[in-house]
Short mmCIF file of C-alpha atoms in Angstrom, two decimals:
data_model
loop_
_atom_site.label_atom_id
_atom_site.label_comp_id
_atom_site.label_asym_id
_atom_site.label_seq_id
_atom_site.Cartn_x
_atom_site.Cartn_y
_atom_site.Cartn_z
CA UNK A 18 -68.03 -32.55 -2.88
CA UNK A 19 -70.68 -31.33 -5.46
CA UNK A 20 -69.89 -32.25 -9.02
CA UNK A 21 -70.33 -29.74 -11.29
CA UNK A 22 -71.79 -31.58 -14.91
CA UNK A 23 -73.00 -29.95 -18.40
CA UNK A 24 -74.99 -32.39 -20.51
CA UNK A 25 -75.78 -31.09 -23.92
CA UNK A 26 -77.39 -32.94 -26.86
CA UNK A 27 -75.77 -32.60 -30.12
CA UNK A 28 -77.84 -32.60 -33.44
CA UNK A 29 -79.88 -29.13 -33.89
CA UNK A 30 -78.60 -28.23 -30.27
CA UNK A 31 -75.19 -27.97 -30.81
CA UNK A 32 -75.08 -28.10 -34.38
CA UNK A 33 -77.25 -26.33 -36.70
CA UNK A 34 -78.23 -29.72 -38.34
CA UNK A 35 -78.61 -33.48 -37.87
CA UNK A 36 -75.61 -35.14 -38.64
CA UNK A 37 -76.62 -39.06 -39.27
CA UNK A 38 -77.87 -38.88 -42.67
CA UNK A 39 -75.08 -36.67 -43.58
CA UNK A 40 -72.71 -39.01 -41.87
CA UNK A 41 -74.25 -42.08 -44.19
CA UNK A 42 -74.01 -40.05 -47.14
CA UNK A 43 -70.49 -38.84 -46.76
CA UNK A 44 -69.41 -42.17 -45.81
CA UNK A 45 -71.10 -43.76 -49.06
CA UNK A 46 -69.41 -41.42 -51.08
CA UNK A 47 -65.87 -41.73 -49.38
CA UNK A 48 -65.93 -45.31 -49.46
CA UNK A 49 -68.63 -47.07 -52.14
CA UNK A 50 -69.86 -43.99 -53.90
CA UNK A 51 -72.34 -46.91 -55.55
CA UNK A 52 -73.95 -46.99 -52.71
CA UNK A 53 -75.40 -43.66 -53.26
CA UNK A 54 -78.26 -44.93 -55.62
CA UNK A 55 -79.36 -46.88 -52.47
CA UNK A 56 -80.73 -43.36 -50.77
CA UNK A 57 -84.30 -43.63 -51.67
CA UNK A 58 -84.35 -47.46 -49.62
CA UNK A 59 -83.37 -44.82 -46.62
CA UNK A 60 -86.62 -42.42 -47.52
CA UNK A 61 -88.66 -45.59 -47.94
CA UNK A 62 -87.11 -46.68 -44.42
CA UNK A 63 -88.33 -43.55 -43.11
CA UNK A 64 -91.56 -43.88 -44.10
CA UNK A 65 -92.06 -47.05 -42.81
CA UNK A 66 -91.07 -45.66 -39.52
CA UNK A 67 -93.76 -43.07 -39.35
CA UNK A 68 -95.98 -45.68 -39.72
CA UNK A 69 -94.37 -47.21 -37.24
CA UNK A 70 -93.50 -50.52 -38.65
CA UNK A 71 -90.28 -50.41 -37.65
CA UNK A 72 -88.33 -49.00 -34.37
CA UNK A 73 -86.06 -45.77 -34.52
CA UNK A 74 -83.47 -48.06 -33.73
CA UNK A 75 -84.19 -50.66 -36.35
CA UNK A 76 -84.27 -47.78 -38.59
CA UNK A 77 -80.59 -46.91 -37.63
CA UNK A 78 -79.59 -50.31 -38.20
CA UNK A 79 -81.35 -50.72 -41.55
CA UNK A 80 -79.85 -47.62 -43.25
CA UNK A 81 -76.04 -48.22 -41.82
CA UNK A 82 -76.62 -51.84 -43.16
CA UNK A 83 -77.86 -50.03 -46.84
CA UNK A 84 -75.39 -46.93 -46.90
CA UNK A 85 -72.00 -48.30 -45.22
CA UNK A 86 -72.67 -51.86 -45.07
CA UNK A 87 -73.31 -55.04 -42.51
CA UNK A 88 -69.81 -54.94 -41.56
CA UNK A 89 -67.19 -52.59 -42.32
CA UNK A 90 -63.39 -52.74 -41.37
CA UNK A 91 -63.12 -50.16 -38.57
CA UNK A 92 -59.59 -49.78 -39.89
CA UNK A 93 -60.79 -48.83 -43.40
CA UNK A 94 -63.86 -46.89 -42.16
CA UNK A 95 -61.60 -44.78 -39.72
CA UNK A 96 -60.26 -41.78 -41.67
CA UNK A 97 -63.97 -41.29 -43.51
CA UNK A 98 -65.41 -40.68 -39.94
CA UNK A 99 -62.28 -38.35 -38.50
CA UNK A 100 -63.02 -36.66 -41.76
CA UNK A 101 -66.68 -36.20 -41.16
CA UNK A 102 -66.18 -35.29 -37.63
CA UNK A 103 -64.06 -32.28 -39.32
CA UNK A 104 -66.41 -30.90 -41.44
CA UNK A 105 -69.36 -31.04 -38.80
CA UNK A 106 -67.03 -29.37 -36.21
CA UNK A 107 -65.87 -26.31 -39.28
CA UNK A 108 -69.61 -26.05 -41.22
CA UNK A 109 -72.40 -27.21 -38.86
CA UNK A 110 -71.82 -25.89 -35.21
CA UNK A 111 -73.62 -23.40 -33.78
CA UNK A 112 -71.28 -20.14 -32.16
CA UNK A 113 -73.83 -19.78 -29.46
CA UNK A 114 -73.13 -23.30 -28.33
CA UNK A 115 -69.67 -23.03 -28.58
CA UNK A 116 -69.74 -19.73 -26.42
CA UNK A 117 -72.05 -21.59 -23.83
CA UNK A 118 -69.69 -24.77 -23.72
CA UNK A 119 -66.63 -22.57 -22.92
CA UNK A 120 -69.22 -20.48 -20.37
CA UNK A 121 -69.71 -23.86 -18.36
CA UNK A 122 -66.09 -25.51 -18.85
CA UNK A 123 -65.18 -21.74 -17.22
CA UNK A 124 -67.72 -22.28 -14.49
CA UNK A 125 -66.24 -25.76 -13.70
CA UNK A 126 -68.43 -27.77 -15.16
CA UNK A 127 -67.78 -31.21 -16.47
CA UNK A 128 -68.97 -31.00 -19.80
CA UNK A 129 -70.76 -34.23 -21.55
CA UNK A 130 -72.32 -34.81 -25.41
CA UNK A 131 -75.46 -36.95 -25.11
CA UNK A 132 -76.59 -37.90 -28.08
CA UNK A 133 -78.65 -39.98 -30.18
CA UNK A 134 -76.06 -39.94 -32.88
CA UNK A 135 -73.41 -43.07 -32.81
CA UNK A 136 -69.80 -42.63 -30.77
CA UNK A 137 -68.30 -43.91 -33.92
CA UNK A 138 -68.55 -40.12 -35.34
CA UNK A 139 -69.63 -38.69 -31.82
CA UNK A 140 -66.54 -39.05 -29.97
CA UNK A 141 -64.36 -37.10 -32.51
CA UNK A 142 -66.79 -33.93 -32.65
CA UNK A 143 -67.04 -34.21 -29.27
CA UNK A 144 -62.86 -34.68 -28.97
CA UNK A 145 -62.40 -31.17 -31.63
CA UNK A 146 -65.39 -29.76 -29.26
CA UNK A 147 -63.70 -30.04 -25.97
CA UNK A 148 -65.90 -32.31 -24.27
CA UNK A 149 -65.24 -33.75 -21.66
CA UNK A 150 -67.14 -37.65 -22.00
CA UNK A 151 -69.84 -39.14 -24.77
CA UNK A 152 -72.95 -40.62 -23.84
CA UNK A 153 -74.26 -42.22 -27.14
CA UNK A 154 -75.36 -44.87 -29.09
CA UNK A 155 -72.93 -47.62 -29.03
CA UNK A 156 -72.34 -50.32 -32.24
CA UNK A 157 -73.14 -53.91 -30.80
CA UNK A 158 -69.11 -54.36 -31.92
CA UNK A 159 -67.85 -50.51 -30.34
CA UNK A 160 -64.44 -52.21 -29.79
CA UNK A 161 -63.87 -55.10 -32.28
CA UNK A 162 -61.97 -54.78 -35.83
CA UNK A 163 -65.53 -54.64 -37.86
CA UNK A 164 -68.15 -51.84 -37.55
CA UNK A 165 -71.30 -53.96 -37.26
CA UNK A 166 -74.72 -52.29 -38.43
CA UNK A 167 -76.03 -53.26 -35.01
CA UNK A 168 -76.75 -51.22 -32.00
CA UNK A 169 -75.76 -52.30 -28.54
CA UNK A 170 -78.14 -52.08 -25.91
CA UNK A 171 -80.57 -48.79 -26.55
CA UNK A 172 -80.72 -46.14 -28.87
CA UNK A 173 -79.39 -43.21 -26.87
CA UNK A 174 -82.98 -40.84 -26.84
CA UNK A 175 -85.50 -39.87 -24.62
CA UNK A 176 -86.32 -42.25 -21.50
CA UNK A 177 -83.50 -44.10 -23.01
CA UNK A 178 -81.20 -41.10 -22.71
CA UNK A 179 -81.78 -40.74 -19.36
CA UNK A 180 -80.79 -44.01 -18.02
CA UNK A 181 -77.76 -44.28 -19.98
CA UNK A 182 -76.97 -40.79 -18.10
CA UNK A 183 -77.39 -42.25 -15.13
CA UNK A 184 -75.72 -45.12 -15.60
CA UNK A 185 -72.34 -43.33 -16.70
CA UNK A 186 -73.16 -41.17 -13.42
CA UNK A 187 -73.66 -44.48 -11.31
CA UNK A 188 -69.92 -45.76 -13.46
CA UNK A 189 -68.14 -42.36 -12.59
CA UNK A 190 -69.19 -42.97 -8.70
CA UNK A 191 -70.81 -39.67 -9.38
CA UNK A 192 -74.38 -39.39 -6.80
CA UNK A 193 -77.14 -37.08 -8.34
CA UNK A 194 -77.33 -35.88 -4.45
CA UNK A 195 -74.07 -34.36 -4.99
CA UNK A 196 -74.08 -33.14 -8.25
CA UNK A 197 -75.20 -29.52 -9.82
CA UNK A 198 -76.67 -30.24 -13.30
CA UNK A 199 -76.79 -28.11 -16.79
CA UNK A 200 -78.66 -29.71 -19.21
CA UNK A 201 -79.27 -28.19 -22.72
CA UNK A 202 -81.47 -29.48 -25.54
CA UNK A 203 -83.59 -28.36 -28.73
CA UNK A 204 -86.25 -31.39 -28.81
CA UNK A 205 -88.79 -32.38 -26.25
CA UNK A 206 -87.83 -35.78 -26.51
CA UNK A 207 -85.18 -34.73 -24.63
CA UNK A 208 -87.63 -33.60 -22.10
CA UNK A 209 -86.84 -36.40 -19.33
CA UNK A 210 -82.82 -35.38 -19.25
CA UNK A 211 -84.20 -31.83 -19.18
CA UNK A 212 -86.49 -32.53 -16.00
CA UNK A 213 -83.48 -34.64 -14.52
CA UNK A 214 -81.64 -31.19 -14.63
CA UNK A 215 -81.23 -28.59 -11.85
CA UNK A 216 -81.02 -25.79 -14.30
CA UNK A 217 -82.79 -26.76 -17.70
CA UNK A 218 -81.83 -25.34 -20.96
CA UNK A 219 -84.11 -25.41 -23.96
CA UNK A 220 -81.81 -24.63 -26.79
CA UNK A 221 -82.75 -23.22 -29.98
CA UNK A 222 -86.37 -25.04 -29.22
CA UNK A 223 -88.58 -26.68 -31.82
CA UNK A 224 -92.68 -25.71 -31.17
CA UNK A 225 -93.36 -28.52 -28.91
CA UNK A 226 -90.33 -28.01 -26.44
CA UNK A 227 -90.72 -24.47 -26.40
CA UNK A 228 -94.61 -24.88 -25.19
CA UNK A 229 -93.20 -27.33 -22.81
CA UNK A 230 -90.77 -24.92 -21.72
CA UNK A 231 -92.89 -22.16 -21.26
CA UNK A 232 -95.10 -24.63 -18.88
CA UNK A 233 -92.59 -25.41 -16.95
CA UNK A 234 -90.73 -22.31 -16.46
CA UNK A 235 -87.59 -23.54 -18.24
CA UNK A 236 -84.41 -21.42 -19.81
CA UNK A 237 -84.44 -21.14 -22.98
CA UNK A 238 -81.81 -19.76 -25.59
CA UNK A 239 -81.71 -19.32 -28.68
CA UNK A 240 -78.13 -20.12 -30.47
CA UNK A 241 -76.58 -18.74 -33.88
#
C-alpha cells in the first residue's frame, strides 16, 4: 500500500501573509484591547532575537505572555481564535493554493498543514481549509482549561519540522518506504521537509529558496 501525503506549510505559502502577529493583535483587541500599547515590547522582542539573545521559540512565548497573557481561559479565548481562523481563511489565502490543495485531495493525497504557527489557531484554518491533519506548534497545556504562554516540546520549523513530520508519520503507522510525498513551501527553512519530499514544491519562493531551488532542480510555483 503506498500512502499518498501532501504536506504544505501555511504562512506566505498558503496564505499571502504571516498570521502570528496578526493572531496576537486581533486577540489583544478582542479580549484586552489595553494590551495593544504593549506592541512595541513585541518589536523590541524582535530585535533582541536578531541579535540572537533570545530563541525563536522564546520569542513566541514572550509575546503570547505580553499580547494574550501567561494564562488565558481556553474557554474565554475560544471564539477570538474561531474568529481569527475566519478572517485568515476569507482575506489572507492564496487561490493558487487553494486550487493546488483541491488538485492533490483529487489525486488522493492525504493532505497535512505543517506549520510553525500554533494549533490553537492552526487547526481551525486548517478545519475551513479541508485539511486533512496539523502538524504544529503545540502549547505546553494543548488540552487543559488554560492556554499557557508556553510551548511544548519544539517550535514546529526547519530540522524541527521535520522530525515532528516524522513522528506523526511513525504515530499514523505510516513508513516513508511506502509513502509518495508532496511537499510545498515558500521559505528555505523549510528546506529539510522539502528534501524529505519525493516531489518538492517551492511555493511562491523568497530569494534564498528560489536559488536553492534552482540548485537543486526543484518545482516551483508561483501562487495568487
Amino acid at each position: 500500500m503506498t500512502h499518498r501525503l501532501a504536506f504544505y506549510d501555511m504562512d506566505r505559502t498558503v496564505t499571502f501573509t504571516g498570521t502570528y502577529t496578526g493572531f496576537l493583535i486581533h486577540v489583544a483587541k478582542s479580549m484586552a484591547p489595553w494590551r495593544l500599547a504593549l506592541f512595541p515590547g513585541v518589536i523590541l522582542l524582535m530585535l533582541t532575537y536578531v541579535l540572537k539573545l533570545i530563541s525563536r521559540q522564546r520569542l513566541k512565548e514572550l509575546n503570547q505572555a505580553l499580547m494574550i497573557g501567561h494564562n488565558v481561559e481556553r474557554a474565554k479565548l475560544m471564539p477570538h481564535v474561531e474568529s481569527y481562523a475566519a478572517r485568515v481563511v476569507a482575506r489572507n489565502v492564496r487561490a493558487g493554493a487553494l486550487a493546488q490543495i483541491a488538485r492533490d485531495k483529487a489525486d488522493g493525497y492525504r493532505l497535512v498543514l505543517a506549520t510553525a504557527s500554533y494549533r490553537l489557531y492552526v487547526e481551525p484554518i486548517a478545519r475551513h481549509l479541508g485539511f486533512d491533519a496539523v502538524i504544529a506548534t503545540d502549547h505546553l497545556s494543548q488540552d487543559l482549561r488554560y492556554v499557557r504562554a508556553r510551548i511544548a516540546g519544539e517550535n514546529c520549523y526547519d530540522t524541527g519540522k521535520l522530525r515532528m513530520i516524522k513522528a506523526w508519520m511513525a504515530a499514523e503507522a505510516i513508513d516513508r518506504r511506502q509513502a509518495h510525498i508532496r511537499a510545498y513551501s515558500d521559505h528555505v527553512s523549510d528546506a529539510p521537509m522539502l528534501e524529505f519530499a519525493d516531489i518538492p514544491f517551492a511555493s511562491n519562493p523568497h530569494k534564498p529558496l528560489a536559488r536553492l531551488a534552482r540548485e537543486r532542480g526543484w518545482n516551483r510555483v508561483d501562487w495568487n
